[in-house]
Amino acid sequence: MAAAAAAAAAAAAASSSSDDAKHAFIIPTKVRNLSLHLSTAQYDIPYAVLLLLFESLLCVQIINRIPYTEIDWEAYMEEVEDYLSGERNYVNIHGGTGPLVYPAGFLYAYQLLRYWAGGDGSDVKRAQFVFAVLYVLNVAVVLTLYTLVLRQKRRSRSLDETKGEVEVEVEIEIAAAHTSWSWRVAMGLCCLSKRIHSIFVLRLFNDAPAMLLLYLSTLL
């Protein structure tokens, strides 16, 4: 009788452990399935849009909470002032940091920024919001490039799978999801660069419009 009771207890414990194990894996399985679903191409654009919304809010917070640091803006405005005064000889166009070393496109762009920033460049905060827009546009172009490469990698992986050995369907889906989320993590990291935010919205460097044009040319 004692042996039978012990066996029954062991069987009940095993059954209970089995049930606990099944319940323990319910949430991870759901999370995995959700991850697989969200990794598909139909969520590429919504993911990028969420990142851009985050960036827009972050830029506003940076402008409102972190003091602007003067480095080159005043020198830029002085160089534009020389140009507006009629000077066309590069040798004679100077700012507080030295002679003008940028091409004419720089003068045209910062002339417009000067008008927007109070007419004389004194309203720096208005200029910062222009650069925030440039920053978000820059990130949008970069995320578009990432998305295009990601989709190309998906297509390449799909072709490789059809030509190779037959694999378990779930393993194929998981591998594809790993590729998608790896690229999406990289896209998210693009939005966390302190240096890039600083160049655009706190320093107003001419690198900002130049980089936007560079990435646009790459995209086109």
PDB file of C-alpha atoms in Angstrom:
ATOM      1  CA  MET A   1       0.000   0.000   0.000  1.00  0.00           C
ATOM      2  CA  ALA A   2       2.794   2.363   0.903  1.00  0.00           C
ATOM      3  CA  ALA A   3       4.499   1.684  -2.405  1.00  0.00           C
ATOM      4  CA  ALA A   4       1.267   2.295  -4.308  1.00  0.00           C
ATOM      5  CA  ALA A   5       0.696   5.539  -2.444  1.00  0.00           C
ATOM      6  CA  ALA A   6       4.246   6.690  -3.207  1.00  0.00           C
ATOM      7  CA  ALA A   7       3.800   5.860  -6.879  1.00  0.00           C
ATOM      8  CA  ALA A   8       0.517   7.756  -7.000  1.00  0.00           C
ATOM      9  CA  ALA A   9       2.128  10.757  -5.341  1.00  0.00           C
ATOM     10  CA  ALA A  10       5.011  10.663  -7.807  1.00  0.00           C
ATOM     11  CA  ALA A  11       2.606  10.477 -10.741  1.00  0.00           C
ATOM     12  CA  ALA A  12       0.618  13.425  -9.393  1.00  0.00           C
ATOM     13  CA  ALA A  13       3.788  15.438  -8.918  1.00  0.00           C
ATOM     14  CA  ALA A  14       4.918  14.639 -12.450  1.00  0.00           C
ATOM     15  CA  SER A  15       1.523  15.627 -13.835  1.00  0.00           C
ATOM     16  CA  SER A  16       1.606  18.859 -11.847  1.00  0.00           C
ATOM     17  CA  SER A  17       5.117  19.636 -13.082  1.00  0.00           C
ATOM     18  CA  SER A  18       4.042  18.954 -16.636  1.00  0.00           C
ATOM     19  CA  ASP A  19       1.066  21.300 -16.278  1.00  0.00           C
ATOM     20  CA  ASP A  20       3.275  23.978 -14.701  1.00  0.00           C
ATOM     21  CA  ALA A  21       5.734  23.645 -17.571  1.00  0.00           C
ATOM     22  CA  LYS A  22       2.974  24.054 -20.109  1.00  0.00           C
ATOM     23  CA  HIS A  23       1.672  27.164 -18.374  1.00  0.00           C
ATOM     24  CA  ALA A  24       5.209  28.508 -17.940  1.00  0.00           C
ATOM     25  CA  PHE A  25       5.735  28.519 -21.693  1.00  0.00           C
ATOM     26  CA  ILE A  26       2.451  30.138 -22.640  1.00  0.00           C
ATOM     27  CA  ILE A  27       3.787  33.718 -22.346  1.00  0.00           C
ATOM     28  CA  PRO A  28       7.156  33.126 -24.080  1.00  0.00           C
ATOM     29  CA  THR A  29       5.374  31.414 -26.952  1.00  0.00           C
ATOM     30  CA  LYS A  30       2.994  34.343 -27.314  1.00  0.00           C
ATOM     31  CA  VAL A  31       5.871  36.777 -27.180  1.00  0.00           C
ATOM     32  CA  ARG A  32       7.744  34.784 -29.819  1.00  0.00           C
ATOM     33  CA  ASN A  33       4.709  34.677 -32.083  1.00  0.00           C
ATOM     34  CA  LEU A  34       4.173  38.403 -31.643  1.00  0.00           C
ATOM     35  CA  SER A  35       7.838  39.050 -32.423  1.00  0.00           C
ATOM     36  CA  LEU A  36       7.588  36.930 -35.569  1.00  0.00           C
ATOM     37  CA  HIS A  37       4.465  38.764 -36.651  1.00  0.00           C
ATOM     38  CA  LEU A  38       5.889  42.239 -36.025  1.00  0.00           C
ATOM     39  CA  SER A  39       9.101  41.393 -37.867  1.00  0.00           C
ATOM     40  CA  THR A  40       7.323  41.132 -41.218  1.00  0.00           C
ATOM     41  CA  ALA A  41       7.596  43.773 -43.933  1.00  0.00           C
ATOM     42  CA  GLN A  42       4.149  45.225 -43.275  1.00  0.00           C
ATOM     43  CA  TYR A  43       5.469  46.744 -40.031  1.00  0.00           C
ATOM     44  CA  ASP A  44       8.600  48.321 -41.512  1.00  0.00           C
ATOM     45  CA  ILE A  45       6.930  51.672 -42.218  1.00  0.00           C
ATOM     46  CA  PRO A  46       4.989  51.897 -38.913  1.00  0.00           C
ATOM     47  CA  TYR A  47       8.215  51.167 -37.038  1.00  0.00           C
ATOM     48  CA  ALA A  48      10.060  53.938 -38.888  1.00  0.00           C
ATOM     49  CA  VAL A  49       7.173  56.351 -38.290  1.00  0.00           C
ATOM     50  CA  LEU A  50       7.278  55.629 -34.550  1.00  0.00           C
ATOM     51  CA  LEU A  51      11.002  56.376 -34.520  1.00  0.00           C
ATOM     52  CA  LEU A  52      10.421  59.668 -36.342  1.00  0.00           C
ATOM     53  CA  LEU A  53       7.691  60.674 -33.888  1.00  0.00           C
ATOM     54  CA  PHE A  54      10.064  59.873 -31.040  1.00  0.00           C
ATOM     55  CA  GLU A  55      12.783  61.949 -32.709  1.00  0.00           C
ATOM     56  CA  SER A  56      10.450  64.902 -33.221  1.00  0.00           C
ATOM     57  CA  LEU A  57       9.467  64.960 -29.547  1.00  0.00           C
ATOM     58  CA  LEU A  58      13.082  64.459 -28.459  1.00  0.00           C
ATOM     59  CA  CYS A  59      14.294  67.387 -30.587  1.00  0.00           C
ATOM     60  CA  VAL A  60      11.668  69.680 -29.071  1.00  0.00           C
ATOM     61  CA  GLN A  61      12.712  68.634 -25.568  1.00  0.00           C
ATOM     62  CA  ILE A  62      16.392  69.176 -26.374  1.00  0.00           C
ATOM     63  CA  ILE A  63      15.731  72.677 -27.708  1.00  0.00           C
ATOM     64  CA  ASN A  64      13.564  73.651 -24.737  1.00  0.00           C
ATOM     65  CA  ARG A  65      15.651  72.076 -21.986  1.00  0.00           C
ATOM     66  CA  ILE A  66      19.302  72.176 -23.071  1.00  0.00           C
ATOM     67  CA  PRO A  67      20.996  75.566 -23.523  1.00  0.00           C
ATOM     68  CA  TYR A  68      22.188  76.447 -27.002  1.00  0.00           C
ATOM     69  CA  THR A  69      25.983  76.478 -27.304  1.00  0.00           C
ATOM     70  CA  GLU A  70      27.510  79.184 -29.480  1.00  0.00           C
ATOM     71  CA  ILE A  71      30.357  77.899 -31.619  1.00  0.00           C
ATOM     72  CA  ASP A  72      29.987  78.896 -35.278  1.00  0.00           C
ATOM     73  CA  TRP A  73      26.537  80.459 -35.720  1.00  0.00           C
ATOM     74  CA  GLU A  74      27.688  84.028 -35.125  1.00  0.00           C
ATOM     75  CA  ALA A  75      30.616  83.511 -37.498  1.00  0.00           C
ATOM     76  CA  TYR A  76      28.217  82.154 -40.120  1.00  0.00           C
ATOM     77  CA  MET A  77      26.027  85.235 -39.745  1.00  0.00           C
ATOM     78  CA  GLU A  78      29.021  87.536 -40.089  1.00  0.00           C
ATOM     79  CA  GLU A  79      30.051  85.810 -43.289  1.00  0.00           C
ATOM     80  CA  VAL A  80      26.512  86.130 -44.630  1.00  0.00           C
ATOM     81  CA  GLU A  81      26.557  89.810 -43.674  1.00  0.00           C
ATOM     82  CA  ASP A  82      29.687  90.345 -45.774  1.00  0.00           C
ATOM     83  CA  TYR A  83      27.987  88.619 -48.689  1.00  0.00           C
ATOM     84  CA  LEU A  84      24.812  90.687 -48.308  1.00  0.00           C
ATOM     85  CA  SER A  85      26.952  93.836 -48.202  1.00  0.00           C
ATOM     86  CA  GLY A  86      28.038  93.089 -51.738  1.00  0.00           C
ATOM     87  CA  GLU A  87      31.341  91.331 -51.159  1.00  0.00           C
ATOM     88  CA  ARG A  88      31.946  88.556 -53.681  1.00  0.00           C
ATOM     89  CA  ASN A  89      35.644  87.892 -53.160  1.00  0.00           C
ATOM     90  CA  TYR A  90      36.090  84.863 -50.926  1.00  0.00           C
ATOM     91  CA  VAL A  91      39.348  86.268 -49.596  1.00  0.00           C
ATOM     92  CA  ASN A  92      37.492  89.220 -48.094  1.00  0.00           C
ATOM     93  CA  ILE A  93      34.578  87.300 -46.536  1.00  0.00           C
ATOM     94  CA  HIS A  94      35.349  86.620 -42.892  1.00  0.00           C
ATOM     95  CA  GLY A  95      33.684  85.581 -39.667  1.00  0.00           C
ATOM     96  CA  GLY A  96      34.783  85.418 -36.065  1.00  0.00           C
ATOM     97  CA  THR A  97      36.445  82.057 -36.689  1.00  0.00           C
ATOM     98  CA  GLY A  98      38.379  83.111 -39.784  1.00  0.00           C
ATOM     99  CA  PRO A  99      37.850  83.349 -43.544  1.00  0.00           C
ATOM    100  CA  LEU A 100      34.959  81.699 -45.364  1.00  0.00           C
ATOM    101  CA  VAL A 101      35.936  78.185 -46.433  1.00  0.00           C
ATOM    102  CA  TYR A 102      32.555  76.827 -47.552  1.00  0.00           C
ATOM    103  CA  PRO A 103      31.068  76.875 -51.072  1.00  0.00           C
ATOM    104  CA  ALA A 104      28.494  79.403 -52.247  1.00  0.00           C
ATOM    105  CA  GLY A 105      25.616  77.073 -51.405  1.00  0.00           C
ATOM    106  CA  PHE A 106      26.479  77.623 -47.753  1.00  0.00           C
ATOM    107  CA  LEU A 107      25.950  81.370 -48.105  1.00  0.00           C
ATOM    108  CA  TYR A 108      22.622  80.922 -49.879  1.00  0.00           C
ATOM    109  CA  ALA A 109      21.328  78.459 -47.262  1.00  0.00           C
ATOM    110  CA  TYR A 110      22.423  80.486 -44.252  1.00  0.00           C
ATOM    111  CA  GLN A 111      21.121  83.668 -45.836  1.00  0.00           C
ATOM    112  CA  LEU A 112      17.651  82.109 -45.707  1.00  0.00           C
ATOM    113  CA  LEU A 113      18.251  80.967 -42.138  1.00  0.00           C
ATOM    114  CA  ARG A 114      19.314  84.482 -41.213  1.00  0.00           C
ATOM    115  CA  TYR A 115      16.034  85.924 -42.488  1.00  0.00           C
ATOM    116  CA  TRP A 116      14.063  83.267 -40.636  1.00  0.00           C
ATOM    117  CA  ALA A 117      16.000  83.855 -37.401  1.00  0.00           C
ATOM    118  CA  GLY A 118      14.778  87.413 -36.862  1.00  0.00           C
ATOM    119  CA  GLY A 119      16.240  88.956 -40.013  1.00  0.00           C
ATOM    120  CA  ASP A 120      19.686  89.290 -38.515  1.00  0.00           C
ATOM    121  CA  GLY A 121      20.223  85.807 -37.094  1.00  0.00           C
ATOM    122  CA  SER A 122      19.579  86.885 -33.515  1.00  0.00           C
ATOM    123  CA  ASP A 123      16.581  84.595 -32.911  1.00  0.00           C
ATOM    124  CA  VAL A 124      18.606  81.421 -32.526  1.00  0.00           C
ATOM    125  CA  LYS A 125      15.708  79.343 -31.196  1.00  0.00           C
ATOM    126  CA  ARG A 126      13.787  79.772 -34.464  1.00  0.00           C
ATOM    127  CA  ALA A 127      16.853  78.568 -36.312  1.00  0.00           C
ATOM    128  CA  GLN A 128      17.084  75.593 -33.964  1.00  0.00           C
ATOM    129  CA  PHE A 129      13.576  74.476 -34.929  1.00  0.00           C
ATOM    130  CA  VAL A 130      14.550  74.671 -38.599  1.00  0.00           C
ATOM    131  CA  PHE A 131      17.497  72.434 -37.843  1.00  0.00           C
ATOM    132  CA  ALA A 132      15.208  70.097 -35.906  1.00  0.00           C
ATOM    133  CA  VAL A 133      13.142  69.700 -39.078  1.00  0.00           C
ATOM    134  CA  LEU A 134      16.331  69.085 -41.052  1.00  0.00           C
ATOM    135  CA  TYR A 135      17.365  66.511 -38.485  1.00  0.00           C
ATOM    136  CA  VAL A 136      14.072  64.598 -38.670  1.00  0.00           C
ATOM    137  CA  LEU A 137      14.242  64.671 -42.480  1.00  0.00           C
ATOM    138  CA  ASN A 138      17.809  63.389 -42.302  1.00  0.00           C
ATOM    139  CA  VAL A 139      16.778  60.526 -40.024  1.00  0.00           C
ATOM    140  CA  ALA A 140      13.816  59.748 -42.299  1.00  0.00           C
ATOM    141  CA  VAL A 141      16.148  59.358 -45.273  1.00  0.00           C
ATOM    142  CA  VAL A 142      18.583  57.199 -43.278  1.00  0.00           C
ATOM    143  CA  LEU A 143      15.745  54.965 -42.023  1.00  0.00           C
ATOM    144  CA  THR A 144      14.488  54.638 -45.590  1.00  0.00           C
ATOM    145  CA  LEU A 145      17.924  53.425 -46.658  1.00  0.00           C
ATOM    146  CA  TYR A 146      17.972  50.916 -43.808  1.00  0.00           C
ATOM    147  CA  THR A 147      14.492  49.683 -44.724  1.00  0.00           C
ATOM    148  CA  LEU A 148      15.412  49.222 -48.379  1.00  0.00           C
ATOM    149  CA  VAL A 149      18.481  47.179 -47.438  1.00  0.00           C
ATOM    150  CA  LEU A 150      16.458  45.127 -44.946  1.00  0.00           C
ATOM    151  CA  ARG A 151      13.868  44.273 -47.576  1.00  0.00           C
ATOM    152  CA  GLN A 152      16.606  43.304 -50.014  1.00  0.00           C
ATOM    153  CA  LYS A 153      18.101  40.991 -47.394  1.00  0.00           C
ATOM    154  CA  ARG A 154      14.679  39.418 -46.857  1.00  0.00           C
ATOM    155  CA  ARG A 155      14.339  38.744 -50.584  1.00  0.00           C
ATOM    156  CA  SER A 156      17.855  37.288 -50.761  1.00  0.00           C
ATOM    157  CA  ARG A 157      17.180  35.021 -47.776  1.00  0.00           C
ATOM    158  CA  SER A 158      13.908  33.859 -49.345  1.00  0.00           C
ATOM    159  CA  LEU A 159      15.688  32.913 -52.581  1.00  0.00           C
ATOM    160  CA  ASP A 160      18.439  31.087 -50.703  1.00  0.00           C
ATOM    161  CA  GLU A 161      15.881  29.053 -48.767  1.00  0.00           C
ATOM    162  CA  THR A 162      14.038  27.950 -51.872  1.00  0.00           C
ATOM    163  CA  LYS A 163      17.291  26.782 -53.484  1.00  0.00           C
ATOM    164  CA  GLY A 164      18.734  25.092 -50.422  1.00  0.00           C
ATOM    165  CA  GLU A 165      17.700  22.142 -48.345  1.00  0.00           C
ATOM    166  CA  VAL A 166      14.217  21.978 -46.866  1.00  0.00           C
ATOM    167  CA  GLU A 167      14.235  23.448 -43.356  1.00  0.00           C
ATOM    168  CA  VAL A 168      11.728  23.544 -40.591  1.00  0.00           C
ATOM    169  CA  GLU A 169       9.297  26.382 -41.280  1.00  0.00           C
ATOM    170  CA  VAL A 170       9.460  27.771 -37.749  1.00  0.00           C
ATOM    171  CA  GLU A 171      13.251  27.916 -37.854  1.00  0.00           C
ATOM    172  CA  ILE A 172      13.097  29.825 -41.136  1.00  0.00           C
ATOM    173  CA  GLU A 173      10.652  32.320 -39.651  1.00  0.00           C
ATOM    174  CA  ILE A 174      12.815  32.794 -36.568  1.00  0.00           C
ATOM    175  CA  ALA A 175      15.928  33.371 -38.679  1.00  0.00           C
ATOM    176  CA  ALA A 176      14.068  35.960 -40.765  1.00  0.00           C
ATOM    177  CA  ALA A 177      12.802  37.636 -37.596  1.00  0.00           C
ATOM    178  CA  HIS A 178      16.348  37.803 -36.213  1.00  0.00           C
ATOM    179  CA  THR A 179      17.455  39.584 -39.375  1.00  0.00           C
ATOM    180  CA  SER A 180      14.575  42.052 -39.182  1.00  0.00           C
ATOM    181  CA  TRP A 181      15.023  42.886 -35.523  1.00  0.00           C
ATOM    182  CA  SER A 182      18.800  43.196 -35.869  1.00  0.00           C
ATOM    183  CA  TRP A 183      18.312  45.884 -38.490  1.00  0.00           C
ATOM    184  CA  ARG A 184      15.550  47.545 -36.493  1.00  0.00           C
ATOM    185  CA  VAL A 185      17.760  47.722 -33.420  1.00  0.00           C
ATOM    186  CA  ALA A 186      20.397  49.405 -35.580  1.00  0.00           C
ATOM    187  CA  MET A 187      17.728  51.836 -36.826  1.00  0.00           C
ATOM    188  CA  GLY A 188      16.782  52.611 -33.239  1.00  0.00           C
ATOM    189  CA  LEU A 189      20.407  53.282 -32.341  1.00  0.00           C
ATOM    190  CA  CYS A 190      20.509  55.888 -35.121  1.00  0.00           C
ATOM    191  CA  CYS A 191      18.048  57.895 -33.044  1.00  0.00           C
ATOM    192  CA  LEU A 192      20.166  57.866 -29.886  1.00  0.00           C
ATOM    193  CA  SER A 193      23.312  59.640 -31.063  1.00  0.00           C
ATOM    194  CA  LYS A 194      24.103  62.526 -28.735  1.00  0.00           C
ATOM    195  CA  ARG A 195      26.681  63.839 -31.196  1.00  0.00           C
ATOM    196  CA  ILE A 196      24.279  64.043 -34.153  1.00  0.00           C
ATOM    197  CA  HIS A 197      21.581  65.740 -32.100  1.00  0.00           C
ATOM    198  CA  SER A 198      24.198  68.216 -30.931  1.00  0.00           C
ATOM    199  CA  ILE A 199      25.438  68.970 -34.468  1.00  0.00           C
ATOM    200  CA  PHE A 200      21.935  69.660 -35.717  1.00  0.00           C
ATOM    201  CA  VAL A 201      19.871  71.306 -32.966  1.00  0.00           C
ATOM    202  CA  LEU A 202      22.430  72.645 -30.478  1.00  0.00           C
ATOM    203  CA  ARG A 203      25.325  73.771 -32.674  1.00  0.00           C
ATOM    204  CA  LEU A 204      23.554  74.556 -35.993  1.00  0.00           C
ATOM    205  CA  PHE A 205      26.631  73.403 -37.908  1.00  0.00           C
ATOM    206  CA  ASN A 206      26.644  73.500 -41.696  1.00  0.00           C
ATOM    207  CA  ASP A 207      27.291  69.749 -41.592  1.00  0.00           C
ATOM    208  CA  ALA A 208      23.543  69.301 -41.058  1.00  0.00           C
ATOM    209  CA  PRO A 209      22.214  70.365 -44.478  1.00  0.00           C
ATOM    210  CA  ALA A 210      25.306  68.863 -46.129  1.00  0.00           C
ATOM    211  CA  MET A 211      24.622  65.425 -44.625  1.00  0.00           C
ATOM    212  CA  LEU A 212      20.948  65.602 -45.585  1.00  0.00           C
ATOM    213  CA  LEU A 213      21.941  66.239 -49.208  1.00  0.00           C
ATOM    214  CA  LEU A 214      24.489  63.409 -49.037  1.00  0.00           C
ATOM    215  CA  TYR A 215      21.941  60.856 -47.829  1.00  0.00           C
ATOM    216  CA  LEU A 216      19.358  62.086 -50.311  1.00  0.00           C
ATOM    217  CA  SER A 217      21.832  61.583 -53.150  1.00  0.00           C
ATOM    218  CA  THR A 218      22.512  58.069 -51.865  1.00  0.00           C
ATOM    219  CA  LEU A 219      18.803  57.311 -51.768  1.00  0.00           C
ATOM    220  CA  LEU A 220      18.182  58.672 -55.252  1.00  0.00           C
TER     221      LEU A 220
END
